[in-house]
Short mmCIF file of C-alpha atoms in Angstrom, two decimals:
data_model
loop_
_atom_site.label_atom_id
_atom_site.label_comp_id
_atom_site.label_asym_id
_atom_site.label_seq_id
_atom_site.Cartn_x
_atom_site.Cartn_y
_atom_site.Cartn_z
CA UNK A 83 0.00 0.00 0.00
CA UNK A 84 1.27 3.67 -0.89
CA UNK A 85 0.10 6.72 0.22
CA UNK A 86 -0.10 9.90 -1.62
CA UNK A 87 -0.75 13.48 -0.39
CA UNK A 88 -2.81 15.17 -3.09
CA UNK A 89 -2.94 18.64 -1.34
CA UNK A 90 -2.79 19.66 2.09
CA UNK A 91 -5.00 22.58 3.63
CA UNK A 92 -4.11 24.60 6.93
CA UNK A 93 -7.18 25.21 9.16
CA UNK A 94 -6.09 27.40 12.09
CA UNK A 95 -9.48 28.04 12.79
CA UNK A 96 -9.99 24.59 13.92
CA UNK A 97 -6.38 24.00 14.35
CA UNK A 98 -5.36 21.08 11.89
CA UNK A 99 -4.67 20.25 8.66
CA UNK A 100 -6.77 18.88 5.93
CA UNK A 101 -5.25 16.14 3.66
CA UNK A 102 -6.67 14.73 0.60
CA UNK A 103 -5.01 11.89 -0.24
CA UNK A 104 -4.61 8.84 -2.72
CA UNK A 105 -3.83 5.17 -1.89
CA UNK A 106 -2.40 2.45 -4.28
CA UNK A 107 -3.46 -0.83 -2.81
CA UNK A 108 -2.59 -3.49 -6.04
CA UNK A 109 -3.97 -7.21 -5.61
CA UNK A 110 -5.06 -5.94 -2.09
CA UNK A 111 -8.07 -5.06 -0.56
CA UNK A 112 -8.72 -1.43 0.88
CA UNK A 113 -7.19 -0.46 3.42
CA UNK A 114 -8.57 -0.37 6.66
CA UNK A 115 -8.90 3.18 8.94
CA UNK A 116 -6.42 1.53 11.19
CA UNK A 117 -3.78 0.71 8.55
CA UNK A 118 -4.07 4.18 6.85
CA UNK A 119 -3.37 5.48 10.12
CA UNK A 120 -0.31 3.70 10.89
CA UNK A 121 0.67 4.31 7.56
CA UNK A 122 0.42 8.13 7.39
CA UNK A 123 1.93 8.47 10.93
CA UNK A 124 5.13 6.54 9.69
CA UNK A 125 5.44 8.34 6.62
CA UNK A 126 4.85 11.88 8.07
CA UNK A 127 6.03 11.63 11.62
CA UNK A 128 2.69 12.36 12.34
CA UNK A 129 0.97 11.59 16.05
CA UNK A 130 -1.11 8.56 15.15
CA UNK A 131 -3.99 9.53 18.23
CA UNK A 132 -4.37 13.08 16.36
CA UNK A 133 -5.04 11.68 12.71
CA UNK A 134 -8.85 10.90 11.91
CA UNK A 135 -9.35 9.75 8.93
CA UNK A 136 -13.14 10.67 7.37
CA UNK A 137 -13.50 9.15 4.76
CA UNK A 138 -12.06 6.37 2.09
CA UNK A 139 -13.28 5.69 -1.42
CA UNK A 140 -12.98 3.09 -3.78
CA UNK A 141 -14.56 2.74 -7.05
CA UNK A 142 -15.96 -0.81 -8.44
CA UNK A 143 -12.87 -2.90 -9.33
CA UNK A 144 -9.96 -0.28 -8.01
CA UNK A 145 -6.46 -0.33 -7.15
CA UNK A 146 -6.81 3.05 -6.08
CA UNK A 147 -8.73 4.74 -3.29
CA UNK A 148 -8.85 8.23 -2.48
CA UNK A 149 -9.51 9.85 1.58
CA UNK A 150 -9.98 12.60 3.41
CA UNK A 151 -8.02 12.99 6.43
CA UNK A 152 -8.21 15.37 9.38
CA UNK A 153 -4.57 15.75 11.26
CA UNK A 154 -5.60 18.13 14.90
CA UNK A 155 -2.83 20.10 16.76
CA UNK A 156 -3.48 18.67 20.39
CA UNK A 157 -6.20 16.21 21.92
CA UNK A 158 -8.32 19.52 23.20
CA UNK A 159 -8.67 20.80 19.40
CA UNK A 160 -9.55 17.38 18.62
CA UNK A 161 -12.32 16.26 21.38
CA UNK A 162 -14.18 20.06 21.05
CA UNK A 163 -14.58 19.89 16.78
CA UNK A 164 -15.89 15.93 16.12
CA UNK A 165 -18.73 14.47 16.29
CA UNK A 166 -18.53 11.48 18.74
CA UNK A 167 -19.42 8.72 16.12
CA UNK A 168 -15.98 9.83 14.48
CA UNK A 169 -13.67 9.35 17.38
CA UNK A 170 -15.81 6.20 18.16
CA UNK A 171 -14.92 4.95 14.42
CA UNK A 172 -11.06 6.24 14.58
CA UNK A 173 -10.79 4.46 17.77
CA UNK A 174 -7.79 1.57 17.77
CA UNK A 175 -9.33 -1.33 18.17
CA UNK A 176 -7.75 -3.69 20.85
CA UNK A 177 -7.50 -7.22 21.30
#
């Protein structure tokens, strides 16, 4: 799986950055939230528990996915702007 940064938006208002992003996933299915996640936080030195990702689509038959991602400043800017479902969904799951 690759990741690809398509453009990247500063927010100060809601202090984080907007990414819009494409993912090669060949012979694979797509990615899960967790693995883009991982992914983007190893590739970016990114904070994994700030990154929520909002949103990945593939078409019918695709190698190729496209997201939105939402990367916050601190855990306040993060808990006051989204909705609860989304940090319920961005949530590691642990086994």
């Amino acid at each position: 799986m690759q990741i690809k940064i398509i453009e990247t938006k500063e927010n100060p208002v809601l202090d984080r950055k907007e990414l819009k992003i494409d993912i090669d996933h060949v012979s694979e299915p797509t990615p899960s939230v967790d693995e883009v996640k991982a992914k983007l936080a190893a590739e970016e030195s990114l904070d994994k528990e700030l990154i929520i990702v909002d949103e990945i689509n593939t078409e019918f038959g695709s190698n190729r996915s496209n997201g939105y991602i939402k990367v916050y400043e601190d855990t306040d800017s993060l808990k006051k702007v989204e909705n609860q479902y989304m940090l319920e969904r961005n949530l590691e799951v642990e086994e």
